[in-house]
Short mmCIF file of C-alpha atoms in Angstrom, two decimals:
data_model
loop_
_atom_site.label_atom_id
_atom_site.label_comp_id
_atom_site.label_asym_id
_atom_site.label_seq_id
_atom_site.Cartn_x
_atom_site.Cartn_y
_atom_site.Cartn_z
CA UNK F 495 525.14 153.04 -82.66
CA UNK F 496 525.94 154.30 -79.16
CA UNK F 497 529.35 153.61 -77.74
CA UNK F 498 529.33 152.90 -74.03
CA UNK F 499 533.02 153.00 -73.22
CA UNK F 500 534.59 155.32 -75.78
CA UNK F 501 532.94 158.60 -76.77
CA UNK F 502 531.87 158.51 -80.42
CA UNK F 503 533.61 161.86 -81.12
CA UNK F 504 536.84 160.42 -79.94
CA UNK F 505 536.51 157.47 -82.31
CA UNK F 506 535.64 159.81 -85.16
CA UNK F 507 538.76 161.95 -84.58
CA UNK F 508 540.92 158.77 -84.42
CA UNK F 509 539.34 157.50 -87.62
CA UNK F 510 539.82 160.70 -89.63
CA UNK F 511 543.36 161.51 -88.44
CA UNK F 512 544.70 158.01 -88.95
CA UNK F 513 543.01 157.59 -92.27
CA UNK F 514 544.30 160.88 -93.70
CA UNK F 515 547.78 160.86 -92.16
CA UNK F 516 548.49 157.15 -91.64
CA UNK F 517 547.00 155.74 -94.79
CA UNK F 518 546.72 158.55 -97.31
CA UNK F 519 549.61 160.81 -96.51
CA UNK F 520 552.26 158.10 -95.78
CA UNK F 521 551.43 155.98 -98.89
CA UNK F 522 551.51 159.04 -101.16
CA UNK F 523 554.76 160.27 -99.77
CA UNK F 524 556.29 156.83 -100.10
CA UNK F 525 555.24 156.58 -103.71
CA UNK F 526 556.55 160.14 -104.37
CA UNK F 527 559.99 159.12 -102.95
CA UNK F 528 559.97 155.96 -105.13
CA UNK F 529 559.18 157.71 -108.42
CA UNK F 530 560.57 161.25 -108.05
CA UNK F 531 563.56 161.08 -105.70
CA UNK F 532 566.83 159.43 -106.80
CA UNK F 533 568.25 156.47 -104.86
CA UNK F 534 571.29 158.61 -104.03
CA UNK F 535 569.18 161.44 -102.62
CA UNK F 536 567.03 159.03 -100.60
CA UNK F 537 570.14 158.04 -98.64
CA UNK F 538 570.06 161.45 -96.88
CA UNK F 539 569.53 160.96 -93.14
CA UNK F 540 566.60 163.44 -93.17
CA UNK F 541 564.40 160.81 -94.86
CA UNK F 542 565.13 158.03 -92.42
CA UNK F 543 564.66 160.36 -89.37
CA UNK F 544 561.44 162.05 -90.51
CA UNK F 545 559.76 158.86 -91.79
CA UNK F 546 560.68 157.08 -88.59
CA UNK F 547 559.10 159.83 -86.45
CA UNK F 548 555.92 159.81 -88.64
CA UNK F 549 555.63 156.02 -88.34
CA UNK F 550 555.80 156.28 -84.58
CA UNK F 551 553.25 159.06 -84.20
CA UNK F 552 550.50 157.39 -86.23
CA UNK F 553 549.95 154.32 -84.02
CA UNK F 554 550.17 156.56 -80.91
CA UNK F 555 547.35 158.71 -82.36
CA UNK F 556 545.37 155.50 -82.88
CA UNK F 557 545.60 155.10 -79.08
CA UNK F 558 545.50 158.70 -77.87
CA UNK F 559 542.38 159.90 -79.72
CA UNK F 560 539.96 157.08 -78.61
CA UNK F 561 541.19 157.28 -75.04
CA UNK F 562 541.62 161.07 -74.57
CA UNK F 563 540.18 162.73 -77.55
CA UNK F 564 541.53 166.06 -78.80
CA UNK F 565 543.52 166.71 -75.63
CA UNK F 566 547.11 167.44 -74.74
CA UNK F 567 548.76 164.16 -75.82
CA UNK F 568 546.90 164.07 -79.11
CA UNK F 569 547.72 167.68 -79.79
CA UNK F 570 551.40 167.11 -79.05
CA UNK F 571 551.39 164.11 -81.48
CA UNK F 572 549.76 166.26 -84.19
CA UNK F 573 552.27 168.99 -83.64
CA UNK F 574 555.21 166.56 -83.86
CA UNK F 575 553.69 165.07 -87.04
CA UNK F 576 553.11 168.51 -88.56
CA UNK F 577 556.58 169.83 -87.84
CA UNK F 578 558.20 166.61 -89.05
CA UNK F 579 556.16 166.66 -92.23
CA UNK F 580 557.41 170.21 -92.89
CA UNK F 581 561.01 168.99 -92.78
CA UNK F 582 560.18 166.07 -95.07
CA UNK F 583 558.24 168.26 -97.49
CA UNK F 584 561.02 170.79 -97.96
CA UNK F 585 563.53 168.03 -98.43
CA UNK F 586 561.37 166.37 -101.11
CA UNK F 587 560.92 169.70 -102.88
CA UNK F 588 564.72 170.10 -102.94
CA UNK F 589 565.37 166.59 -104.27
CA UNK F 590 562.36 166.29 -106.57
CA UNK F 591 563.49 165.31 -110.06
CA UNK F 592 561.93 166.48 -113.36
CA UNK F 593 560.06 169.52 -114.62
CA UNK F 594 557.31 167.85 -116.62
CA UNK F 595 553.62 167.84 -115.68
CA UNK F 596 553.78 164.88 -113.35
CA UNK F 597 556.60 166.58 -111.35
CA UNK F 598 554.69 169.87 -111.30
CA UNK F 599 551.61 168.10 -109.95
CA UNK F 600 553.70 166.63 -107.16
CA UNK F 601 555.30 170.00 -106.32
CA UNK F 602 552.00 171.81 -106.14
CA UNK F 603 550.44 168.88 -104.22
CA UNK F 604 553.12 169.49 -101.54
CA UNK F 605 552.56 173.27 -101.67
CA UNK F 606 548.84 172.72 -101.02
CA UNK F 607 549.64 170.35 -98.18
CA UNK F 608 551.81 172.98 -96.57
CA UNK F 609 548.91 175.52 -97.13
CA UNK F 610 546.38 173.15 -95.58
CA UNK F 611 548.55 172.58 -92.53
CA UNK F 612 548.45 176.28 -91.61
CA UNK F 613 544.81 175.74 -90.64
CA UNK F 614 545.85 173.26 -87.91
CA UNK F 615 547.91 175.90 -86.11
CA UNK F 616 545.31 178.64 -86.57
CA UNK F 617 542.61 176.21 -85.20
CA UNK F 618 544.25 176.24 -81.79
CA UNK F 619 543.96 180.00 -81.64
CA UNK F 620 540.30 179.88 -82.72
CA UNK F 621 539.34 177.28 -80.08
CA UNK F 622 541.01 179.26 -77.28
CA UNK F 623 539.56 182.64 -78.27
CA UNK F 624 536.22 181.89 -79.93
CA UNK F 625 535.29 178.24 -79.46
CA UNK F 626 533.40 176.34 -82.04
CA UNK F 627 532.06 179.26 -84.02
CA UNK F 628 531.63 179.53 -87.82
CA UNK F 629 535.33 180.47 -88.01
CA UNK F 630 536.25 177.20 -86.33
CA UNK F 631 534.34 175.12 -88.80
CA UNK F 632 535.51 177.16 -91.79
CA UNK F 633 539.07 176.67 -90.60
CA UNK F 634 538.55 172.90 -90.48
CA UNK F 635 537.06 173.05 -94.00
CA UNK F 636 540.10 175.06 -95.14
CA UNK F 637 542.31 172.23 -93.90
CA UNK F 638 540.17 169.54 -95.51
CA UNK F 639 539.74 171.33 -98.86
CA UNK F 640 543.47 171.92 -99.47
CA UNK F 641 544.28 168.41 -98.14
CA UNK F 642 541.67 166.70 -100.36
CA UNK F 643 541.42 168.85 -103.47
CA UNK F 644 545.02 170.16 -103.18
CA UNK F 645 547.50 167.63 -101.86
CA UNK F 646 545.74 164.29 -102.56
CA UNK F 647 544.26 165.13 -105.93
CA UNK F 648 547.44 166.74 -107.29
CA UNK F 649 549.79 164.12 -105.91
CA UNK F 650 547.69 161.19 -106.96
CA UNK F 651 547.36 162.37 -110.55
CA UNK F 652 551.08 163.23 -110.56
CA UNK F 653 551.80 159.65 -109.53
CA UNK F 654 549.38 158.29 -112.09
CA UNK F 655 550.97 160.27 -114.95
CA UNK F 656 554.37 159.14 -113.73
CA UNK F 657 553.25 155.53 -113.91
CA UNK F 658 552.17 156.09 -117.50
CA UNK F 659 555.53 157.65 -118.23
CA UNK F 660 557.64 154.88 -116.65
CA UNK F 661 555.68 152.29 -118.62
CA UNK F 662 556.56 154.00 -121.86
CA UNK F 663 553.06 155.17 -122.72
CA UNK F 664 552.88 158.07 -125.14
CA UNK F 665 550.65 160.67 -123.56
CA UNK F 666 550.26 164.19 -124.99
CA UNK F 667 552.27 166.60 -122.81
CA UNK F 668 550.03 169.37 -124.08
CA UNK F 669 546.94 167.59 -122.66
CA UNK F 670 548.74 167.08 -119.38
CA UNK F 671 549.71 170.71 -119.12
CA UNK F 672 546.12 171.81 -119.88
CA UNK F 673 544.80 169.48 -117.19
CA UNK F 674 547.24 170.87 -114.68
CA UNK F 675 546.51 174.46 -115.63
CA UNK F 676 542.80 174.31 -115.16
CA UNK F 677 543.02 172.10 -112.03
CA UNK F 678 545.51 174.47 -110.49
CA UNK F 679 543.68 177.76 -111.11
CA UNK F 680 540.53 176.24 -109.78
CA UNK F 681 541.91 174.90 -106.46
CA UNK F 682 542.14 178.08 -104.33
CA UNK F 683 538.78 179.70 -105.39
CA UNK F 684 537.06 176.37 -105.01
CA UNK F 685 537.46 176.78 -101.22
CA UNK F 686 534.52 179.17 -101.32
CA UNK F 687 532.26 176.07 -101.85
CA UNK F 688 533.27 174.96 -98.37
CA UNK F 689 532.05 178.16 -96.66
CA UNK F 690 528.72 178.64 -98.45
CA UNK F 691 527.00 177.02 -95.49
CA UNK F 692 527.92 180.05 -93.27
CA UNK F 693 527.18 182.95 -95.64
CA UNK F 694 524.47 184.01 -98.17
CA UNK F 695 526.84 186.42 -99.99
CA UNK F 696 526.04 185.59 -103.63
CA UNK F 697 529.57 186.43 -104.81
CA UNK F 698 530.84 183.32 -103.00
CA UNK F 699 528.34 181.15 -104.89
CA UNK F 700 529.50 182.66 -108.19
CA UNK F 701 533.22 182.19 -107.43
CA UNK F 702 532.58 178.60 -106.28
CA UNK F 703 530.57 177.87 -109.41
CA UNK F 704 533.24 179.20 -111.74
CA UNK F 705 535.94 177.28 -109.86
CA UNK F 706 533.87 174.05 -110.13
CA UNK F 707 533.36 174.64 -113.88
CA UNK F 708 537.12 175.09 -114.26
CA UNK F 709 537.57 171.76 -112.47
CA UNK F 710 535.13 170.25 -114.96
CA UNK F 711 537.17 171.63 -117.86
CA UNK F 712 540.25 169.90 -116.35
CA UNK F 713 538.15 166.74 -116.23
CA UNK F 714 537.67 166.93 -120.04
CA UNK F 715 541.45 166.97 -120.53
CA UNK F 716 541.82 164.10 -118.03
CA UNK F 717 539.33 162.09 -120.05
CA UNK F 718 541.40 162.63 -123.24
CA UNK F 719 544.61 161.64 -121.36
CA UNK F 720 542.94 158.44 -120.09
CA UNK F 721 541.76 157.64 -123.58
CA UNK F 722 545.33 157.72 -124.80
CA UNK F 723 546.51 155.73 -121.81
CA UNK F 724 543.87 152.98 -122.15
CA UNK F 725 544.78 152.43 -125.80
CA UNK F 726 548.27 151.45 -124.58
CA UNK F 727 547.74 149.91 -121.18
CA UNK F 728 548.68 146.29 -120.76
CA UNK F 729 547.43 145.96 -117.15
CA UNK F 730 545.27 143.05 -115.99
CA UNK F 731 541.52 143.27 -115.47
CA UNK F 732 541.74 144.13 -111.72
CA UNK F 733 544.14 147.12 -112.26
CA UNK F 734 542.05 148.49 -115.07
CA UNK F 735 538.92 148.30 -112.97
CA UNK F 736 540.62 150.07 -110.01
CA UNK F 737 541.49 152.97 -112.32
CA UNK F 738 538.00 153.05 -113.81
CA UNK F 739 536.33 152.96 -110.37
CA UNK F 740 538.58 155.74 -109.10
CA UNK F 741 537.92 157.93 -112.16
CA UNK F 742 534.15 157.44 -111.90
CA UNK F 743 534.28 158.42 -108.27
CA UNK F 744 536.33 161.54 -109.19
CA UNK F 745 533.79 162.53 -111.89
CA UNK F 746 530.87 162.19 -109.40
CA UNK F 747 532.89 164.39 -106.99
CA UNK F 748 533.36 167.09 -109.61
CA UNK F 749 529.72 167.08 -110.52
CA UNK F 750 528.79 167.26 -106.83
CA UNK F 751 530.94 170.35 -106.40
CA UNK F 752 529.26 172.07 -109.35
CA UNK F 753 525.83 171.36 -107.81
CA UNK F 754 527.03 172.55 -104.37
CA UNK F 755 527.42 176.08 -105.71
CA UNK F 756 523.63 176.54 -105.81
CA UNK F 757 521.96 177.85 -102.61
CA UNK F 758 519.17 175.26 -102.70
CA UNK F 759 521.68 172.36 -102.76
CA UNK F 760 523.67 173.96 -99.94
CA UNK F 761 520.59 174.26 -97.77
CA UNK F 762 519.43 170.69 -98.36
CA UNK F 763 522.95 169.23 -97.97
CA UNK F 764 523.27 170.95 -94.57
CA UNK F 765 519.86 169.66 -93.48
CA UNK F 766 520.79 166.11 -94.59
CA UNK F 767 524.48 166.29 -93.62
CA UNK F 768 524.65 162.63 -92.35
CA UNK F 769 523.84 161.48 -95.90
CA UNK F 770 525.04 163.89 -98.55
CA UNK F 771 528.15 165.44 -96.96
CA UNK F 772 529.27 162.26 -95.31
CA UNK F 773 528.59 160.45 -98.54
CA UNK F 774 530.68 163.01 -100.48
CA UNK F 775 533.58 162.73 -98.03
CA UNK F 776 533.61 158.90 -98.19
CA UNK F 777 533.21 158.94 -101.98
CA UNK F 778 536.50 160.85 -102.06
CA UNK F 779 538.39 158.86 -99.43
CA UNK F 780 537.17 155.40 -100.32
CA UNK F 781 536.09 155.58 -103.95
CA UNK F 782 538.88 157.82 -105.24
CA UNK F 783 541.82 158.07 -102.77
CA UNK F 784 541.92 154.50 -101.42
CA UNK F 785 541.18 152.80 -104.74
CA UNK F 786 543.98 154.85 -106.45
CA UNK F 787 546.37 154.01 -103.60
CA UNK F 788 545.65 150.35 -104.19
CA UNK F 789 546.39 150.77 -107.86
CA UNK F 790 549.63 152.62 -107.10
CA UNK F 791 550.80 150.01 -104.64
CA UNK F 792 550.04 147.30 -107.22
CA UNK F 793 552.08 149.10 -109.87
CA UNK F 794 554.90 149.60 -107.41
CA UNK F 795 554.86 145.84 -106.78
CA UNK F 796 554.26 146.43 -103.07
CA UNK F 797 551.05 144.38 -103.07
CA UNK F 798 549.93 141.56 -105.29
CA UNK F 799 546.42 141.95 -106.67
CA UNK F 800 546.80 139.32 -109.39
CA UNK F 801 545.99 136.19 -107.30
CA UNK F 802 542.39 134.92 -107.46
CA UNK F 803 541.90 135.49 -103.71
CA UNK F 804 543.24 139.02 -103.96
CA UNK F 805 540.77 139.73 -106.74
CA UNK F 806 538.01 138.49 -104.52
CA UNK F 807 539.19 140.82 -101.71
CA UNK F 808 539.21 143.81 -104.13
CA UNK F 809 535.76 142.91 -105.41
CA UNK F 810 534.44 142.80 -101.86
CA UNK F 811 536.01 146.15 -101.05
CA UNK F 812 534.69 147.85 -104.20
CA UNK F 813 531.26 146.31 -103.61
CA UNK F 814 531.27 147.63 -100.04
CA UNK F 815 532.18 151.12 -101.23
CA UNK F 816 529.50 151.09 -103.94
CA UNK F 817 526.68 149.74 -101.77
CA UNK F 818 527.39 151.98 -98.74
CA UNK F 819 527.65 155.04 -100.98
CA UNK F 820 524.37 154.13 -102.62
CA UNK F 821 522.71 153.68 -99.22
CA UNK F 822 523.98 157.07 -97.92
CA UNK F 823 522.75 159.02 -100.98
CA UNK F 824 519.52 157.00 -101.35
CA UNK F 825 518.53 157.63 -97.73
CA UNK F 826 519.30 161.34 -98.18
CA UNK F 827 517.15 161.54 -101.34
CA UNK F 828 514.30 159.65 -99.62
CA UNK F 829 514.22 162.25 -96.85
CA UNK F 830 514.59 165.08 -99.35
CA UNK F 831 511.60 163.87 -101.44
CA UNK F 832 509.67 163.03 -98.24
CA UNK F 833 509.35 159.33 -99.07
CA UNK F 834 509.55 156.52 -96.51
CA UNK F 835 513.05 156.04 -95.21
CA UNK F 836 514.95 152.77 -95.35
CA UNK F 837 514.11 150.77 -92.23
CA UNK F 838 517.00 149.64 -90.07
CA UNK F 839 519.24 151.96 -92.17
CA UNK F 840 522.12 152.09 -89.68
CA UNK F 841 522.22 148.30 -89.23
CA UNK F 842 522.13 147.74 -93.00
CA UNK F 843 524.88 150.32 -93.53
CA UNK F 844 527.04 148.61 -90.88
CA UNK F 845 526.47 145.17 -92.40
CA UNK F 846 527.54 146.29 -95.89
CA UNK F 847 530.45 148.25 -94.44
CA UNK F 848 531.91 144.93 -93.33
CA UNK F 849 532.29 144.05 -97.00
CA UNK F 850 535.10 146.57 -97.12
CA UNK F 851 536.65 145.21 -93.90
CA UNK F 852 536.51 141.58 -95.18
CA UNK F 853 537.85 142.61 -98.56
CA UNK F 854 540.85 144.41 -96.99
CA UNK F 855 541.53 141.44 -94.72
CA UNK F 856 541.49 139.06 -97.69
CA UNK F 857 543.89 141.26 -99.63
CA UNK F 858 546.17 141.71 -96.59
CA UNK F 859 546.27 138.04 -95.63
CA UNK F 860 546.88 137.00 -99.20
CA UNK F 861 550.06 138.99 -99.31
CA UNK F 862 551.63 136.45 -97.01
CA UNK F 863 550.21 133.42 -98.72
CA UNK F 864 552.36 131.70 -101.28
CA UNK F 865 550.53 129.88 -104.12
CA UNK F 866 551.00 126.16 -104.06
CA UNK F 867 552.95 124.63 -106.91
CA UNK F 868 551.52 121.22 -107.76
CA UNK F 869 553.99 118.97 -109.51
CA UNK F 870 552.68 116.06 -111.45
CA UNK F 871 554.62 112.85 -111.06
CA UNK F 872 554.62 110.34 -113.88
#
């Protein structure tokens, strides 16, 4: 839908930066501090100062990007956020407790965050000297790959394994180490999958395919870990379904990456980018990242998903994610197979997207609503 007053690209930049940094990054960092940094270490002034700066920059980005786009003020905010996150990251690495698999996942997640952030500084050089060339887009994809498949994936599974640990679940450490090993050795070479659109060099396809297969092997170990966990979990229905939904989304993501190593899939995905690539990105951010964040916040006791109204809100959100993802991929396949496209597709997609908005509002409002206690008088 056309936007009359605010350029669409500005809204898109605001959406992506605030979603990744404001929602994803801050919640993950908060959970890491809760589970992996001692109360005594958290008293260090660095944490209060850095988190305070980050919490100020995010709402300012929410204003600066729609109004000015990727201009001076937004760039300054991103630079402040980036430099502050460096200080915070190194402090967490210093204070991080434990040497088991969950702690290793967190450490490597932070390493991959630092690696991904290098692209943001290099991007400025590319824009000034070359403009929006293939190098520009591959630099953006470098950032996204190591943020998605590095920081978020490693940190989220590290937090999930830590939750299992704190709830006294007996999970094979050998399985966890195997999961970490294959996931880790696949992460860097898997970046080649992100650059296949710009090259026909077959070696890149081969490296990407091998990396995606290694990720699939890690998925086998994850499945065995979750089998052990589910035999001991005493969570309610909502929490279990959040975990199942996130894992299913992650499985689809891994399978999609395996398929994306084939030249035919690369070609068709590029031609149908508004459906397949956008669908893949939202599958990760909504189906995997956001759903796991809800689960983590619930386990931390920061949100209450046990009330009937909260359950309705979560159901609306999950329904919105499922239906919009189905629409994105279905429309893509209809074009691919040269069938008739869905009429009024954008309007239908917008309508079902509101399920997510309404669901989030229900969950949010319900956090401030106390259940009535009805006393019977004799």
